Amino acid sequence: MFQLTPYLFFAGRCEEALEFYSHCFGGKTTTKQYFRDAPMQIPGAQPDWIMHAEFEAFGMKFMLSDGVVAREMSGNNIALSLVLDDVDQQARIFDMLAEGGHVMMPISDIYSGAKFGKIEDMYGVRWLLYCELVT
C-alpha cells in the first residue's frame, strides 16, 4: 500500500496556517501535537510550535508542522510523506532514494511505535518515509 501525503512546513506559523486553511476550505484539523508534548526536547523548537498536524477537507489531506525542519529547507517548504505498511518495502525505497542523495535521518524507531526516516533525493526532493508497525 502506498499513500502520498503533502507535508508543509511553516517555521512558527503553523497554527495560523491551520486557521487559514480551515477558513478557506471549511475543513478540520484531525491531529495536532505540540513540541512541548514530545517525550524529548527538540533543539531549536519552541514548545508552543506545532510538531505535527493533519488537516482534511473535501477528501484532500495534508500534514503540517512548524518544525525545525523548515530551517533545513532552502526556499522549499514542502516534503513528501510516504506512508507504507511494510518495513522491508520502506527500507528498499529508502535505500533507492538515498542513491546520489542525502540521508537526513536514517530509518529508526520513533516514540509512536512506528519506523521513520528522512531523506533528500538527488533532485532535492525531501521524503519522509513512515511505516506503522502492525502487531
XYZ file of N, CA and C in Angstrom:
405
model
N 0.839 -1.187 0.000
C 0.000 0.000 0.000
C 0.876 1.240 0.000
N 0.551 2.201 -0.835
C 1.231 3.485 -0.870
C 0.196 4.583 -0.646
N 0.587 5.589 0.093
C -0.249 6.768 0.259
C 0.693 7.961 0.301
N 0.554 8.869 -0.637
C 1.415 10.038 -0.710
C 0.655 11.236 -0.149
N 1.245 11.878 0.853
C 0.596 12.998 1.527
C 1.547 14.196 1.555
N 1.125 15.353 1.035
C 1.970 16.549 1.135
C 2.200 16.927 2.606
N 3.416 17.378 2.903
C 3.773 17.799 4.260
C 4.329 19.213 4.157
N 3.639 20.182 4.743
C 4.005 21.589 4.639
C 4.647 22.076 5.934
N 5.675 22.928 5.804
C 6.392 23.440 6.965
C 6.249 24.954 7.041
N 6.068 25.479 8.272
C 5.728 26.884 8.439
C 6.632 27.671 9.377
N 7.632 27.084 9.961
C 8.617 27.793 10.784
C 7.981 28.776 11.765
N 7.060 28.282 12.591
C 6.473 29.123 13.632
C 5.097 29.676 13.306
N 4.575 29.420 12.113
C 3.269 29.975 11.722
C 2.236 28.889 11.407
N 2.462 27.682 11.898
C 1.586 26.562 11.579
C 0.170 26.758 12.129
N 0.059 27.215 13.372
C -1.267 27.450 13.973
C -2.062 28.428 13.118
N -1.403 29.489 12.708
C -2.020 30.492 11.836
C -2.436 29.872 10.500
N -1.575 29.034 9.942
C -1.869 28.382 8.663
C -3.069 27.441 8.797
N -3.157 26.714 9.905
C -4.301 25.817 10.120
C -5.611 26.605 10.160
N -5.608 27.727 10.840
C -6.808 28.569 10.890
C -7.159 29.082 9.499
N -6.161 29.482 8.748
C -6.374 29.990 7.391
C -6.974 28.912 6.490
N -6.381 27.704 6.493
C -6.878 26.623 5.637
C -8.276 26.185 6.062
N -8.542 26.205 7.357
C -9.870 25.864 7.843
C -10.889 26.884 7.329
N -10.513 28.146 7.352
C -11.380 29.211 6.837
C -11.593 29.055 5.326
N -10.537 28.771 4.605
C -10.617 28.665 3.143
C -11.405 27.453 2.679
N -11.145 26.309 3.302
C -11.713 25.057 2.820
C -12.870 24.535 3.670
N -13.068 25.102 4.857
C -14.118 24.618 5.733
C -13.827 23.247 6.312
N -12.579 22.833 6.249
C -12.199 21.517 6.748
C -11.909 21.548 8.228
N -11.207 20.512 8.675
C -10.903 20.431 10.097
C -9.522 19.845 10.334
N -8.958 20.212 11.468
C -7.701 19.643 11.929
C -8.038 18.343 12.642
N -7.488 17.243 12.169
C -7.801 15.938 12.757
C -6.760 15.498 13.781
N -5.557 16.043 13.689
C -4.477 15.717 14.620
C -3.668 16.978 14.866
N -3.293 17.208 16.122
C -2.416 18.343 16.428
C -1.566 17.981 17.638
N -0.241 17.976 17.451
C 0.702 17.668 18.522
C 1.710 18.811 18.614
N 1.990 19.237 19.833
C 2.931 20.332 20.052
C 4.295 19.800 20.474
N 5.328 20.592 20.218
C 6.682 20.205 20.633
C 6.765 20.050 22.144
N 5.985 20.810 22.895
C 6.014 20.705 24.365
C 5.587 19.324 24.846
N 4.821 18.594 24.025
C 4.323 17.283 24.416
C 5.230 16.132 23.983
N 6.301 16.445 23.276
C 7.235 15.399 22.823
C 7.952 14.806 24.038
N 8.258 13.517 23.997
C 8.928 12.890 25.141
C 10.367 13.359 25.325
N 10.915 14.043 24.315
C 12.266 14.577 24.433
C 12.267 15.996 23.870
N 13.198 16.798 24.327
C 13.315 18.166 23.846
C 13.969 18.172 22.475
N 13.423 18.960 21.566
C 13.969 19.064 20.220
C 14.743 20.387 20.131
N 16.053 20.332 19.902
C 16.840 21.569 19.835
C 16.295 22.521 18.765
N 16.123 23.782 19.150
C 15.663 24.808 18.217
C 14.162 24.928 18.101
N 13.410 23.977 18.646
C 11.951 24.025 18.552
C 11.369 24.778 19.742
N 10.394 25.623 19.481
C 9.682 26.336 20.537
C 8.583 25.424 21.078
N 8.351 25.395 22.388
C 7.358 24.500 22.971
C 5.949 24.674 22.399
N 5.574 25.903 22.048
C 4.225 26.151 21.537
C 4.100 25.959 20.033
N 5.172 25.584 19.382
C 5.098 25.276 17.957
C 4.421 23.929 17.766
N 3.770 23.779 16.624
C 3.132 22.512 16.296
C 4.178 21.573 15.703
N 4.311 20.414 16.332
C 5.259 19.407 15.854
C 4.663 18.654 14.661
N 3.365 18.343 14.749
C 2.704 17.606 13.674
C 1.211 17.880 13.727
N 0.626 18.158 12.562
C -0.821 18.336 12.457
C -1.283 17.721 11.143
N -2.534 17.310 11.132
C -3.142 16.785 9.909
C -4.435 17.548 9.665
N -4.669 17.891 8.416
C -5.837 18.678 8.020
C -6.575 17.939 6.908
N -7.901 17.912 6.989
C -8.716 17.258 5.968
C -9.874 18.153 5.564
N -10.159 18.133 4.262
C -11.322 18.848 3.720
C -11.614 18.303 2.329
N -12.867 18.023 2.060
C -13.313 17.604 0.724
C -12.508 16.435 0.156
N -12.117 15.498 0.986
C -11.372 14.334 0.514
C -9.879 14.568 0.368
N -9.416 15.806 0.536
C -7.967 16.041 0.491
C -7.423 16.003 1.905
N -6.157 15.667 1.991
C -5.492 15.597 3.291
C -4.064 16.080 3.121
N -3.593 16.870 4.079
C -2.175 17.195 4.119
C -1.733 17.344 5.549
N -0.418 17.284 5.739
C 0.181 17.367 7.061
C 0.953 18.679 7.155
N 1.083 19.167 8.380
C 1.751 20.447 8.607
C 2.618 20.386 9.860
N 3.607 21.278 9.913
C 4.474 21.362 11.087
C 5.168 22.716 11.114
N 5.459 23.184 12.328
C 6.318 24.355 12.466
C 7.763 23.937 12.333
N 8.009 22.711 12.612
C 9.279 22.044 12.692
C 10.541 22.795 12.393
N 11.539 22.388 13.098
C 12.884 22.880 12.886
C 13.305 22.521 11.464
N 12.610 21.533 10.906
C 12.895 21.086 9.549
C 12.803 22.253 8.568
N 11.912 23.193 8.838
C 11.757 24.336 7.943
C 13.080 25.084 7.775
N 13.914 25.043 8.790
C 15.214 25.719 8.704
C 16.175 24.980 7.783
N 15.920 23.685 7.577
C 16.780 22.890 6.708
C 16.518 23.188 5.238
N 15.346 23.722 4.948
C 14.932 23.862 3.561
C 15.380 25.190 2.983
N 15.910 25.135 1.793
C 16.390 26.345 1.139
C 15.359 26.781 0.099
N 14.345 27.534 0.545
C 13.338 28.035 -0.362
C 12.256 27.030 -0.702
N 12.359 25.811 -0.208
C 11.380 24.775 -0.499
C 10.737 24.373 0.821
N 9.448 24.709 0.991
C 8.822 24.412 2.271
C 7.880 23.214 2.201
N 8.213 22.238 1.374
C 7.376 21.050 1.267
C 8.245 19.793 1.235
N 7.708 18.747 1.811
C 8.315 17.423 1.741
C 7.200 16.451 1.412
N 7.526 15.327 0.844
C 6.528 14.316 0.530
C 6.593 13.222 1.589
N 5.456 12.973 2.219
C 5.371 11.967 3.267
C 4.764 10.708 2.672
N 5.543 9.644 2.645
C 5.098 8.375 2.088
C 4.803 7.414 3.231
N 3.538 7.014 3.346
C 3.107 6.108 4.399
C 3.057 4.697 3.818
N 3.767 3.784 4.459
C 3.830 2.399 3.996
C 3.345 1.466 5.094
N 3.084 0.211 4.713
C 2.656 -0.761 5.710
C 3.578 -1.982 5.771
N 4.779 -1.845 5.205
C 5.733 -2.952 5.189
C 7.136 -2.385 5.419
N 7.785 -2.786 6.515
C 9.098 -2.226 6.855
C 10.184 -2.608 5.856
N 10.091 -3.801 5.260
C 11.084 -4.190 4.261
C 10.963 -3.313 3.018
N 9.737 -3.044 2.621
C 9.498 -2.164 1.474
C 9.964 -0.745 1.800
N 9.731 -0.309 3.029
C 10.183 1.011 3.457
C 11.708 1.109 3.309
N 12.414 0.084 3.755
C 13.877 0.076 3.687
C 14.370 0.071 2.246
N 13.732 -0.714 1.381
C 14.139 -0.771 -0.036
C 13.960 0.584 -0.714
N 12.806 1.199 -0.502
C 12.541 2.502 -1.123
C 13.496 3.549 -0.575
N 13.723 3.527 0.725
C 14.644 4.471 1.358
C 16.033 4.363 0.734
N 16.529 3.125 0.597
C 17.860 2.913 0.025
C 17.952 3.402 -1.419
N 16.898 3.168 -2.195
C 16.912 3.628 -3.589
C 16.900 5.147 -3.663
N 16.101 5.801 -2.815
C 16.069 7.267 -2.799
C 17.404 7.849 -2.330
N 18.130 7.093 -1.511
C 19.410 7.561 -0.973
C 20.514 7.590 -2.020
N 20.362 6.808 -3.093
C 21.390 6.770 -4.132
C 21.555 8.161 -4.744
N 22.715 8.748 -4.531
C 23.006 10.079 -5.047
C 22.376 11.190 -4.236
N 21.678 10.833 -3.161
C 21.002 11.821 -2.326
C 21.692 12.000 -0.992
N 20.925 12.447 -0.018
C 21.460 12.757 1.306
C 20.498 12.226 2.373
N 20.989 11.318 3.208
C 20.184 10.801 4.311
C 20.173 11.852 5.418
N 18.994 12.350 5.713
C 18.844 13.366 6.754
C 18.583 12.726 8.114
N 17.887 11.586 8.107
C 17.639 10.813 9.330
C 17.446 9.365 8.913
N 18.334 8.478 9.329
C 18.179 7.068 8.978
C 16.856 6.521 9.525
N 16.359 5.468 8.919
C 15.138 4.839 9.430
C 15.398 4.376 10.859
N 14.513 4.784 11.751
C 14.659 4.402 13.153
C 13.285 4.338 13.804
N 13.247 3.707 14.965
C 12.008 3.648 15.739
C 11.726 5.037 16.288
N 10.452 5.421 16.244
C 10.062 6.687 16.859
C 9.093 6.395 17.986
N 8.851 7.398 18.833
C 8.101 7.164 20.059
C 6.667 6.697 19.839
N 6.101 6.880 18.651
C 4.728 6.427 18.408
C 4.665 4.927 18.123
N 5.838 4.275 18.081
C 5.876 2.844 17.809
C 6.034 2.527 16.332
N 6.268 3.545 15.528
C 6.444 3.361 14.087
C 7.919 3.475 13.741
N 8.226 3.277 12.469
C 9.578 3.499 11.952
C 9.503 4.706 11.020
N 10.530 5.556 11.102
C 10.529 6.801 10.349
C 11.933 7.102 9.857
N 12.034 7.597 8.629
C 13.305 8.036 8.066
C 13.080 9.237 7.173
N 14.120 10.047 7.033
C 14.018 11.280 6.253
C 15.203 11.346 5.299
N 14.911 11.696 4.055
C 15.954 11.702 3.034
C 15.693 12.817 2.028
N 16.762 13.338 1.469
C 16.658 14.258 0.331
C 17.259 13.521 -0.858
N 16.452 13.349 -1.905
C 16.958 12.594 -3.049
C 17.904 13.444 -3.900
N 18.433 12.851 -4.947
C 19.435 13.544 -5.774
C 18.881 14.785 -6.477
N 17.564 14.945 -6.478
C 16.942 16.104 -7.123
C 16.520 17.166 -6.119
N 16.844 16.954 -4.850
C 16.497 17.928 -3.826
C 15.091 17.754 -3.266
N 14.397 16.675 -3.651
C 13.067 16.403 -3.110
C 13.233 15.724 -1.757
N 12.537 16.237 -0.764
C 12.608 15.678 0.585
C 11.491 14.667 0.778
N 11.866 13.517 1.309
C 10.935 12.417 1.531
C 10.918 12.039 2.992
N 9.732 11.850 3.554
C 9.537 11.367 4.904
C 8.873 10.001 4.761
N 9.568 8.945 5.122
C 9.037 7.589 4.983
C 8.596 7.081 6.344
N 7.311 6.802 6.462
C 6.691 6.416 7.720
C 6.061 5.044 7.571
N 6.336 4.161 8.523
C 5.747 2.825 8.492
C 5.297 2.466 9.902
N 3.985 2.318 10.059
C 3.440 1.913 11.345
C 3.612 0.411 11.474
N 4.115 -0.017 12.595
C 4.362 -1.439 12.815
C 3.062 -2.121 13.226
N 2.678 -3.107 12.460
C 1.465 -3.849 12.744
C 1.834 -5.063 13.574
N 1.155 -5.220 14.718
C 1.460 -6.372 15.580
C 0.306 -7.331 15.637
